mmCIF file of C-alpha atoms in Angstrom:
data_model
loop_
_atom_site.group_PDB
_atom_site.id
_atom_site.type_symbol
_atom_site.label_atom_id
_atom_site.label_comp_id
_atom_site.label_asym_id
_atom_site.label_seq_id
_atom_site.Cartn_x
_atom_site.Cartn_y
_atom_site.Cartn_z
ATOM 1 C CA UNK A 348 0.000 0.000 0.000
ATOM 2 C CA UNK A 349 1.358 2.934 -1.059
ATOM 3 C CA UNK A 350 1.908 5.879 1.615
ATOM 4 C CA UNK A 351 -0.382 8.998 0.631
ATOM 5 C CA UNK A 352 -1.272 12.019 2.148
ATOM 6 C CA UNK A 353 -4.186 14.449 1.177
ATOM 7 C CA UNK A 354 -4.012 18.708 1.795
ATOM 8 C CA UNK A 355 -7.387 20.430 1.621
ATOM 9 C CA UNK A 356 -7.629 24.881 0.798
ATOM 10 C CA UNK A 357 -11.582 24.955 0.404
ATOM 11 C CA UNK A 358 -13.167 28.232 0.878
ATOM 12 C CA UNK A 359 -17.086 27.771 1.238
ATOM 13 C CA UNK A 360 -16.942 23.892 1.607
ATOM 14 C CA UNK A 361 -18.820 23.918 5.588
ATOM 15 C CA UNK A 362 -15.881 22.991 8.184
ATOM 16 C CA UNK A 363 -18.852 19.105 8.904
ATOM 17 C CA UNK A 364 -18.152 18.352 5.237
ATOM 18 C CA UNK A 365 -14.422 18.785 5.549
ATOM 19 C CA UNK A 366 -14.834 16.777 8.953
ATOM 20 C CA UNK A 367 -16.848 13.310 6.378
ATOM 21 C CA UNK A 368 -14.139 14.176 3.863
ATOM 22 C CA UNK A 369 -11.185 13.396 6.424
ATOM 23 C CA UNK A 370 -12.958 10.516 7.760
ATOM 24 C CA UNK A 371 -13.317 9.193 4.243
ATOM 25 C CA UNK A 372 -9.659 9.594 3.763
ATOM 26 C CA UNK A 373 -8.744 7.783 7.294
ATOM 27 C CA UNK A 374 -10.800 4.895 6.323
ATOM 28 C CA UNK A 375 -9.466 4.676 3.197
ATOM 29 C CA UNK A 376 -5.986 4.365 4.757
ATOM 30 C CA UNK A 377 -4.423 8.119 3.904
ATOM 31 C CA UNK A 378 -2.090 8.746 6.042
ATOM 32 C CA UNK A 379 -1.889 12.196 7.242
ATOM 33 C CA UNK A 380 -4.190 15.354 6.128
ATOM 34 C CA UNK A 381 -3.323 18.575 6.114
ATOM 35 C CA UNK A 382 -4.855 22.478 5.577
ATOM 36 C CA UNK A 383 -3.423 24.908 3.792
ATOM 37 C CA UNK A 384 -3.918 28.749 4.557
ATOM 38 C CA UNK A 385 -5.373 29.822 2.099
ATOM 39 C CA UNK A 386 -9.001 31.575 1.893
ATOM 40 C CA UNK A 387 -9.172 30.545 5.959
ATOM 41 C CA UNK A 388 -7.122 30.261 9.141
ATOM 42 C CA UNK A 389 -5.711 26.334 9.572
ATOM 43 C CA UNK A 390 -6.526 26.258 13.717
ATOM 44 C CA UNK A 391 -9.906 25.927 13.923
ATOM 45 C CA UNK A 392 -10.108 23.291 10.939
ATOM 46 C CA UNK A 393 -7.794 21.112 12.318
ATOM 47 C CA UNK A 394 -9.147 21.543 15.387
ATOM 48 C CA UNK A 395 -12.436 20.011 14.350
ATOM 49 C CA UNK A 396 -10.712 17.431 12.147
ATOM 50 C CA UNK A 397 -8.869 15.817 14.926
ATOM 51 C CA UNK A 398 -11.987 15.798 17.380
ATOM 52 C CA UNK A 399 -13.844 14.521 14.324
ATOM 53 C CA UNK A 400 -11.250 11.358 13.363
ATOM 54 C CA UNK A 401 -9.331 8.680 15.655
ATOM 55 C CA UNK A 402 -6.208 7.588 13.464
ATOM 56 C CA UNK A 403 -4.904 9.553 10.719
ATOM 57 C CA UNK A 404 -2.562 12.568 11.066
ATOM 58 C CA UNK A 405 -3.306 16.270 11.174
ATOM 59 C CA UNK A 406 -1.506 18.916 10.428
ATOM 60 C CA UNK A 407 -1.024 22.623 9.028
ATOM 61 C CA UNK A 408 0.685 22.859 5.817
ATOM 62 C CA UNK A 409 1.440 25.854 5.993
ATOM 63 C CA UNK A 410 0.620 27.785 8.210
ATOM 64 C CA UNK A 411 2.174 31.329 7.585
ATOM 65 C CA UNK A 412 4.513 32.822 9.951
ATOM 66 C CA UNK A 413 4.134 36.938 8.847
ATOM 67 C CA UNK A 414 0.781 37.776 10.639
ATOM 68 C CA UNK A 415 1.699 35.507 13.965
ATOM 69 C CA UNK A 416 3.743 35.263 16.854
ATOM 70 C CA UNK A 417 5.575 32.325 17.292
ATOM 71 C CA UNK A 418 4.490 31.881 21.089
ATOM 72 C CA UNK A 419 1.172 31.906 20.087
ATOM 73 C CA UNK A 420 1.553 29.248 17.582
ATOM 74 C CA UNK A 421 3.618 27.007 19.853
ATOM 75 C CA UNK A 422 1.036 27.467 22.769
ATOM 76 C CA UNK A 423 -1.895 26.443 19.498
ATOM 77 C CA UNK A 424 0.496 23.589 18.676
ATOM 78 C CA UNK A 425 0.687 22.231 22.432
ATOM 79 C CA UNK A 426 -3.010 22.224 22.361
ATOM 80 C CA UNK A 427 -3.794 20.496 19.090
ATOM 81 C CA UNK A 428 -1.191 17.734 20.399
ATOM 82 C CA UNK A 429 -3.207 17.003 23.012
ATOM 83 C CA UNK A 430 -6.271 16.828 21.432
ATOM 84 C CA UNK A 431 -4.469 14.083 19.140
ATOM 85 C CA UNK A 432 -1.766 12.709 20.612
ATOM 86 C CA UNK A 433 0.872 11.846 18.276
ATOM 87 C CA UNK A 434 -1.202 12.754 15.446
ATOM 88 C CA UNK A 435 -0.545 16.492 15.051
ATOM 89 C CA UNK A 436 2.488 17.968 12.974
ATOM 90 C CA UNK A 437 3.367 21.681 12.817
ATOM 91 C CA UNK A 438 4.045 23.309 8.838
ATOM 92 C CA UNK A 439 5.299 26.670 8.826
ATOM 93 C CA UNK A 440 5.828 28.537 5.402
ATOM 94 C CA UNK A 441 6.534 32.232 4.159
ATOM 95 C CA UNK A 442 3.672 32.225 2.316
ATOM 96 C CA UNK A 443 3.533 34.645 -1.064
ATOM 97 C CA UNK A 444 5.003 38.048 -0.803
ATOM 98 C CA UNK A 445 2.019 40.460 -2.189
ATOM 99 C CA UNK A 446 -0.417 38.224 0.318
ATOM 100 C CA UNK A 447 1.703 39.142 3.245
ATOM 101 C CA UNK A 448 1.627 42.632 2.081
ATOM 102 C CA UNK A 449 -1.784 43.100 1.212
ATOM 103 C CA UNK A 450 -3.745 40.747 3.410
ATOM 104 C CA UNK A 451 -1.687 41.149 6.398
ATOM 105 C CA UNK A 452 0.205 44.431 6.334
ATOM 106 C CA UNK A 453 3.296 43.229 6.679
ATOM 107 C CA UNK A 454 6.268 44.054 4.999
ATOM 108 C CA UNK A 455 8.353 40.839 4.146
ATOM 109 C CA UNK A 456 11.519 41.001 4.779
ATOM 110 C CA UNK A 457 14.416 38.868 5.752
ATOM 111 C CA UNK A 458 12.160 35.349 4.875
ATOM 112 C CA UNK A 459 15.167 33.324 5.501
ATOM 113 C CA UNK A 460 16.023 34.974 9.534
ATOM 114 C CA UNK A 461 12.195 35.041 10.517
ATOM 115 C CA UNK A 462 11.821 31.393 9.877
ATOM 116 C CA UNK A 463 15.143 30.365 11.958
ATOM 117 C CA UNK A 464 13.869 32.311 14.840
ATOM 118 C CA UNK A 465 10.369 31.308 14.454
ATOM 119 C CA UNK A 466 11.014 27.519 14.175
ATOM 120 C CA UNK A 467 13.820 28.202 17.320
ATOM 121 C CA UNK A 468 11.199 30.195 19.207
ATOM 122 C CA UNK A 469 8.577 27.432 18.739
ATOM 123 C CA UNK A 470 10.957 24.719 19.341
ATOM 124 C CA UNK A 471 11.673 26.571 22.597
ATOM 125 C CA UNK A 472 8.332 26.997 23.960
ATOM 126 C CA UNK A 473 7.305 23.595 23.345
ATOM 127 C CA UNK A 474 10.372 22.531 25.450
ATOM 128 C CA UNK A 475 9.501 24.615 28.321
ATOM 129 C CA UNK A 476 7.699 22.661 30.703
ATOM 130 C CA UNK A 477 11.280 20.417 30.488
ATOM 131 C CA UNK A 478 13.717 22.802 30.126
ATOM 132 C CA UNK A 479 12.158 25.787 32.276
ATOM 133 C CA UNK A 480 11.498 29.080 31.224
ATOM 134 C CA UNK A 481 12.480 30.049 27.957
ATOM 135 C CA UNK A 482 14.291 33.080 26.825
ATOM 136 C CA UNK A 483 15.309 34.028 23.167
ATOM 137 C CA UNK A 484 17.081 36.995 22.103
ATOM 138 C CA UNK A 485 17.129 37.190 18.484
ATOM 139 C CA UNK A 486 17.267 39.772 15.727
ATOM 140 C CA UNK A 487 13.753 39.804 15.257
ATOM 141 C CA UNK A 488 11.576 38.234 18.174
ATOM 142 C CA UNK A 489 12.644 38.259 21.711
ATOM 143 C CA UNK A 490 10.908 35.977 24.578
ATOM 144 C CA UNK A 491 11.698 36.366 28.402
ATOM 145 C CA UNK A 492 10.984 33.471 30.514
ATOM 146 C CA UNK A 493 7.769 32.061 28.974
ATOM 147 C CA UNK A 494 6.816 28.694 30.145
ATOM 148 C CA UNK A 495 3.741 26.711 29.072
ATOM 149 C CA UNK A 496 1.191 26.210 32.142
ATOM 150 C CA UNK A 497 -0.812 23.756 30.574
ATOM 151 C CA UNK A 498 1.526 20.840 29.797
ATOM 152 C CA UNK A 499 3.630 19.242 32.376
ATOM 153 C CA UNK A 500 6.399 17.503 29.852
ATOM 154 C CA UNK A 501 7.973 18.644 26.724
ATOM 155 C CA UNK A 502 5.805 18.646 23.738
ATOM 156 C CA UNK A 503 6.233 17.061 21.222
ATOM 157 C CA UNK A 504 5.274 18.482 17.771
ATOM 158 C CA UNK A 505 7.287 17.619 14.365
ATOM 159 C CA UNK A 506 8.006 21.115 12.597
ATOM 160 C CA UNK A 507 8.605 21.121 9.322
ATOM 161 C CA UNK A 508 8.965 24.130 6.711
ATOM 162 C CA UNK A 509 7.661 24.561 3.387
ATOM 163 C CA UNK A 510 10.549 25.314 1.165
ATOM 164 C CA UNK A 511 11.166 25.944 -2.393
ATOM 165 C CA UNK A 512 14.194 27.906 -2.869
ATOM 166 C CA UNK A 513 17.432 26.670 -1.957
ATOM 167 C CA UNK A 514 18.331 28.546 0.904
ATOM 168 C CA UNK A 515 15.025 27.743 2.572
ATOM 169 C CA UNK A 516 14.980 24.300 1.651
ATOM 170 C CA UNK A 517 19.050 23.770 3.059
ATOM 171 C CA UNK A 518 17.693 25.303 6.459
ATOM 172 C CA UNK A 519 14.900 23.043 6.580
ATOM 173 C CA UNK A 520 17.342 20.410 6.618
ATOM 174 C CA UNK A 521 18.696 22.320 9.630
ATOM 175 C CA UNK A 522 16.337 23.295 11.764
ATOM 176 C CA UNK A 523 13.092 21.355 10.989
ATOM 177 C CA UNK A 524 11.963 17.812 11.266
ATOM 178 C CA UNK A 525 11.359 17.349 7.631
ATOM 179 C CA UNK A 526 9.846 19.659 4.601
ATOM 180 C CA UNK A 527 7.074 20.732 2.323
ATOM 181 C CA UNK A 528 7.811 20.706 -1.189
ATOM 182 C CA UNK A 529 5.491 22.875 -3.544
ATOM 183 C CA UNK A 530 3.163 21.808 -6.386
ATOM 184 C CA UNK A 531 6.030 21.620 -9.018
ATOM 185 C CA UNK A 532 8.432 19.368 -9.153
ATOM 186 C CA UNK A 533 10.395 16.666 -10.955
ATOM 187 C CA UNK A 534 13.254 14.013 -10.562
ATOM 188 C CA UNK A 535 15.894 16.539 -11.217
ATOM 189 C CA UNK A 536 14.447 19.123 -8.776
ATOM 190 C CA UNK A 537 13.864 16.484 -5.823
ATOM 191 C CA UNK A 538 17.287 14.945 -6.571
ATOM 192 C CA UNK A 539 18.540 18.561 -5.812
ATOM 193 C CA UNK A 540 15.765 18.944 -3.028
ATOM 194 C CA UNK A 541 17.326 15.869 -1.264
ATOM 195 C CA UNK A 542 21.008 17.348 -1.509
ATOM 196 C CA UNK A 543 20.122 20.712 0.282
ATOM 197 C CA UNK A 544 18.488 18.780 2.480
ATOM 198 C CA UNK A 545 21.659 16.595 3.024
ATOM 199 C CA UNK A 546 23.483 19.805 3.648
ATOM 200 C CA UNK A 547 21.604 21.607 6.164
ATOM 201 C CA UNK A 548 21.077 18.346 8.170
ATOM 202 C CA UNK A 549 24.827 18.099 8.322
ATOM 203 C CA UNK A 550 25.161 21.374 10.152
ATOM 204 C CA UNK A 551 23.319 19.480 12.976
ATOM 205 C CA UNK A 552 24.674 16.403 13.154
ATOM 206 C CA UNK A 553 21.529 15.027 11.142
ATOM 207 C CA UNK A 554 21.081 12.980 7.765
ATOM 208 C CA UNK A 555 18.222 12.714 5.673
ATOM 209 C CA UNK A 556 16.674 9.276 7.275
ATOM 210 C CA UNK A 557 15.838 12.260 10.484
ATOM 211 C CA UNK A 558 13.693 14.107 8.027
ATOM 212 C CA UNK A 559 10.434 13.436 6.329
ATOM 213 C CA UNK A 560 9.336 15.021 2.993
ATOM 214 C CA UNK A 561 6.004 15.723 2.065
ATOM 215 C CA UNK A 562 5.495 17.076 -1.897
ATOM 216 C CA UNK A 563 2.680 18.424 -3.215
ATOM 217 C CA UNK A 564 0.732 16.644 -6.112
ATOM 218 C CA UNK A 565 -1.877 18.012 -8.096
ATOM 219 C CA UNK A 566 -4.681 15.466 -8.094
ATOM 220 C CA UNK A 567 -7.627 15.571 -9.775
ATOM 221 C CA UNK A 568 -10.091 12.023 -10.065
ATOM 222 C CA UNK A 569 -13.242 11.740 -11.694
ATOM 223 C CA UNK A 570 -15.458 8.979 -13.195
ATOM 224 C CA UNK A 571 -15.066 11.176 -16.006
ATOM 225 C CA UNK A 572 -11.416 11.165 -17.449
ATOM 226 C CA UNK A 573 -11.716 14.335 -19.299
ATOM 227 C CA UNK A 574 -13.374 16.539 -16.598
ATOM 228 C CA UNK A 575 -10.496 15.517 -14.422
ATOM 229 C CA UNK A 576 -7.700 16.605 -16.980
ATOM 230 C CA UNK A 577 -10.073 20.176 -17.481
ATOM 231 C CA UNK A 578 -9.688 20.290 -13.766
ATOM 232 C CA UNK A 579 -5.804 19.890 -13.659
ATOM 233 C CA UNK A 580 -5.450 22.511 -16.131
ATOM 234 C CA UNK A 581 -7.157 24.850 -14.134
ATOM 235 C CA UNK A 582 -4.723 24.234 -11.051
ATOM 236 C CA UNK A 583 -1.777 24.941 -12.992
ATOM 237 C CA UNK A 584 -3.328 28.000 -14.389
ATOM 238 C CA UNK A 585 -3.251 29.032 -10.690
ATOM 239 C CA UNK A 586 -0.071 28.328 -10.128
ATOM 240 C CA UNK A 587 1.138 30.252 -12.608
ATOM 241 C CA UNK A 588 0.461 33.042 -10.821
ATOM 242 C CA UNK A 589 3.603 32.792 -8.093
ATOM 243 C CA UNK A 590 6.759 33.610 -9.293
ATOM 244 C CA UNK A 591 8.250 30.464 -7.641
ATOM 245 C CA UNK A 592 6.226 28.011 -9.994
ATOM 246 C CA UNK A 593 7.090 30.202 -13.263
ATOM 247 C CA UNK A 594 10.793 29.430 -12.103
ATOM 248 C CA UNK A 595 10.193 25.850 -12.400
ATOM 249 C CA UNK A 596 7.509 25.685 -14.979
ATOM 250 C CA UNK A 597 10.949 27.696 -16.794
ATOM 251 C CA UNK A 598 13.273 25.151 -15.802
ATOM 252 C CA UNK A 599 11.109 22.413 -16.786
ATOM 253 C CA UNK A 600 11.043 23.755 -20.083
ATOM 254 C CA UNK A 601 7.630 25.268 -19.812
ATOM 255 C CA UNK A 602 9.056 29.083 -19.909
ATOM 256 C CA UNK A 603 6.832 30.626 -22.989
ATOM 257 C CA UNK A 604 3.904 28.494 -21.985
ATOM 258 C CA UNK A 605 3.821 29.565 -18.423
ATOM 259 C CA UNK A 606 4.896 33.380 -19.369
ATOM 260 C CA UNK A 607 1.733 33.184 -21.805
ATOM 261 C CA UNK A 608 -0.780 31.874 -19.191
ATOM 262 C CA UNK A 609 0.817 34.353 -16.570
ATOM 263 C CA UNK A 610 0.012 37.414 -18.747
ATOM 264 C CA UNK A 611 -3.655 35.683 -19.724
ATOM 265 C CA UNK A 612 -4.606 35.255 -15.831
ATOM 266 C CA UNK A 613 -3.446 39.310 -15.563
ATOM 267 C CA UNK A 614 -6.043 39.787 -18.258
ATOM 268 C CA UNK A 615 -8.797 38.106 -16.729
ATOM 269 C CA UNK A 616 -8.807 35.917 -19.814
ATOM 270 C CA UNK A 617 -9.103 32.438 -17.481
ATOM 271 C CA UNK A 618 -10.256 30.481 -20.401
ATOM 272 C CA UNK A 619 -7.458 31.365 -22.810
ATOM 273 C CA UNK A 620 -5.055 30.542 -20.257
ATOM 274 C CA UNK A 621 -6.306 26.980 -19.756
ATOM 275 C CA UNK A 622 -6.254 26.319 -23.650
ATOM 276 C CA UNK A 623 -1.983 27.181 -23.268
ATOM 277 C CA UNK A 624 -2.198 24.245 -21.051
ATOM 278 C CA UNK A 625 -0.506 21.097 -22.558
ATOM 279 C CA UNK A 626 -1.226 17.855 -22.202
ATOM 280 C CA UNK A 627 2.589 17.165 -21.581
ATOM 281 C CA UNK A 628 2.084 19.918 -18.793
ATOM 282 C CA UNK A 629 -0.645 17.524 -17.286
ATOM 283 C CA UNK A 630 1.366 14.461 -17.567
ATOM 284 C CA UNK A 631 4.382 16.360 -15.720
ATOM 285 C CA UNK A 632 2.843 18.158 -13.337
ATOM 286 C CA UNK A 633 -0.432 15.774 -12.342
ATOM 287 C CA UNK A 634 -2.071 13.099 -12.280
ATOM 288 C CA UNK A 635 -6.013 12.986 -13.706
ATOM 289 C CA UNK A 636 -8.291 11.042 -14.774
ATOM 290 C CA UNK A 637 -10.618 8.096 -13.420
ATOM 291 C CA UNK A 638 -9.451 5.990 -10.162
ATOM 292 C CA UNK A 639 -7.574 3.498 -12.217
ATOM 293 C CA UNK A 640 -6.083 5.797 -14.416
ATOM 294 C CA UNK A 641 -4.693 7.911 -11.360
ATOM 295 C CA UNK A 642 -3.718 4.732 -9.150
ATOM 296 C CA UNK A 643 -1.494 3.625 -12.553
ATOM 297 C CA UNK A 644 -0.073 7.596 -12.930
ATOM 298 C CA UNK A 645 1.123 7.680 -9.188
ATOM 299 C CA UNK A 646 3.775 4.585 -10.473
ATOM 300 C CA UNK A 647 5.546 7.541 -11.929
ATOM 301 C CA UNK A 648 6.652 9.127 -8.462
ATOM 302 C CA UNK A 649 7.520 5.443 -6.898
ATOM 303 C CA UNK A 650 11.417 6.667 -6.860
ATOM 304 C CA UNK A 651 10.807 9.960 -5.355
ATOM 305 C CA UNK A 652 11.859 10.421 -1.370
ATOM 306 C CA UNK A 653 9.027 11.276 0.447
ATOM 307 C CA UNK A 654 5.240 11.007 0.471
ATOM 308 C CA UNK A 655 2.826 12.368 -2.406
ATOM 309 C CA UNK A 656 0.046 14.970 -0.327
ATOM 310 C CA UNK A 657 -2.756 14.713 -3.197
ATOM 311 C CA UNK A 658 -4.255 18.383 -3.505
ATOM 312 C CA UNK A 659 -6.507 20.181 -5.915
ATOM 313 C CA UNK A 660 -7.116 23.790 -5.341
ATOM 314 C CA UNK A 661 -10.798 25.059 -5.940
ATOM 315 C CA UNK A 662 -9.532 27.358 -8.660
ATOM 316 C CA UNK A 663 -12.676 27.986 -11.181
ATOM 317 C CA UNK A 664 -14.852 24.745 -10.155
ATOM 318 C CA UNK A 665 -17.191 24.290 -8.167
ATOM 319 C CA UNK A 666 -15.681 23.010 -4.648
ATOM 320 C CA UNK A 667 -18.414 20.090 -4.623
ATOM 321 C CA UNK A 668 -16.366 18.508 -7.429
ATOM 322 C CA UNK A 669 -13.010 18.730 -5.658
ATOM 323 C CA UNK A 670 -14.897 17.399 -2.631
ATOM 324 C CA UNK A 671 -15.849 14.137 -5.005
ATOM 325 C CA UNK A 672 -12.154 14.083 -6.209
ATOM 326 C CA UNK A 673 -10.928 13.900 -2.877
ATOM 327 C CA UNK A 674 -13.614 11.252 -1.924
ATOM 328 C CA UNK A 675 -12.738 9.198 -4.972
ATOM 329 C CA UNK A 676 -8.718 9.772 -4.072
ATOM 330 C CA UNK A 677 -8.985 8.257 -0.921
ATOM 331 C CA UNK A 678 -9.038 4.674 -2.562
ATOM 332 C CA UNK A 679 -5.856 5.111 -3.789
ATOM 333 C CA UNK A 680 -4.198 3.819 -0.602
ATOM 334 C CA UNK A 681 -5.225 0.934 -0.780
#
């Protein structure tokens, strides 16, 4: 049985039908779920979806470390643990630059020094009720003497950071307990995933069998195989719209196409965009199509490190459909 892992980003889709959607998944033998920040907050979802299941993991992915403070999110971390013991995992990410700026307020700067101290801070906290009262002093947050009054041993929360870039993805290696790889990807990127990886887990001692990946796989299943490749286009239409794909859509040999969706999105012109879409992009970047047709496409990634986290972002469809692909999806574990 292959491992799998599912992320959810709805928007309207009612917090009880996200609740049946991760029980589906649990009982289908996915292994971990996690929810994105996207169009809501990742606390109170996971929240209900580990009151709501018994087995499967639960976890934020990502959660985005701009508009917080890390106490908080250690002391939200502590609590989610022990509302599923040894079921909860911690993902912290950047997130994009113009939604920090104009969602949040925030300017965003120095990326790579807020997530050291924020993963240090968090690691900190969490290992207060052991270690005592914790004090940081760094360049950008500062804690004196916090101690968490609600647990009476260390807690104990896998962190892991979703990294793209190089730099990011090397200090994953040394700070976190594993990482989240975005929705692009390939053999030649994860090859050089794995070897900043290697290098930042040598800084601390570490090697690569102390870390876990999770990538991101676009996955869209249907009964119908062409609604599901209509659906895949449409999530890499999105994703055109961060710089960070269009570097790897480039480097994947996918420059003009993605630079010509890019500019089509900016003109509102959604349906152009999804015609630039090729099938070879599909058959890179996805997988689509019906149950058997998907189960047979995730041979492809049997050599990559790491577990698949199936996700299809509710990008111009209607979120009951990615609701059925998800439902459909969770047979692919077994």
């Amino acid at each position: 049985m292959p491992k799998l892992a599912a992320s959810f980003v709805f928007a309207s889709t009612p917090l009880a039908v996200q609740v049946d959607l991760v029980r589906t998944l649990e009982a289908g033998g996915v292994e971990h779920v996690f929810f994105g920040e996207a169009w809501r907050e990742p606390v109170v979802p996971m929240t209900a979806a580990l009151l709501g299941s018994s087995t499967i993991g639960v976890g934020s992915a990502i959660s985005q470390i701009y508009p917080v403070n890390p106490v908080v999110v250690a002391q939200q971390a502590a609590q989610l643990a022990e509302l599923g013991p040894g079921r909860f995992s911690l993902g912290l990410g950047l997130g994009a630059s113009f939604v920090v700026e104009r969602w949040f307020g925030v300017p965003y700067d120095r990326p790579l020094r807020r997530a050291r101290e924020f993963a240090d801070v968090v690691r900190g906290v969490l290992a207060s009720p052991e270690d005592g009262p914790f004090t940081y002093s760094g360049e950008i947050f500062s804690v004196k003497r916090y101690q968490l009054p609600f647990a009476d041993a260390a807690v104990r929360v896998p962190v892991h950071l979703a990294a793209v870039g190089p730099a990011m993805q090397t200090l994953a290696g040394e700070v976190a307990d594993g990482v989240v790889v975005g929705a692009l990807h390939s053999e030649r990127t994860m090859e050089q995933t794995v070897a900043r990886l290697e290098r930042g887990a040598a800084r601390r001692g570490r090697t690569l069998d102390d870390l876990t990946i999770w990538y991101y796989l676009a996955c869209c299943v249907s009964t119908d195989s062409e609604r599901a490749r209509a659906m895949a286009r449409r999530s890499l239409v999105y994703l055109t719209q961060y710089p960070h794909y269009r570097a790897v859509y480039s480097e994947e040999g996918f420059a003009a196409e993605a630079d010509t969706i890019a500019g089509l999105v900016r003109q509102k012109e959604m349906d152009r965009a999804e015609d630039v879409v090729t099938d070879d992009m599909i058959n890179r970047f996805a997988i689509a199509g019906t149950v058997a047709e998907c189960r047979e496409q995730l041979k492809r990634y049997a050599g990559y490190p790491g577990v698949p986290v199936l996700h299809l972002i509710p990008f111009r469809m209607d979120e009951a459909e990615v609701q059925e692909s998800f439902r459909l999806a969770a047979s692919l574990a077994r």
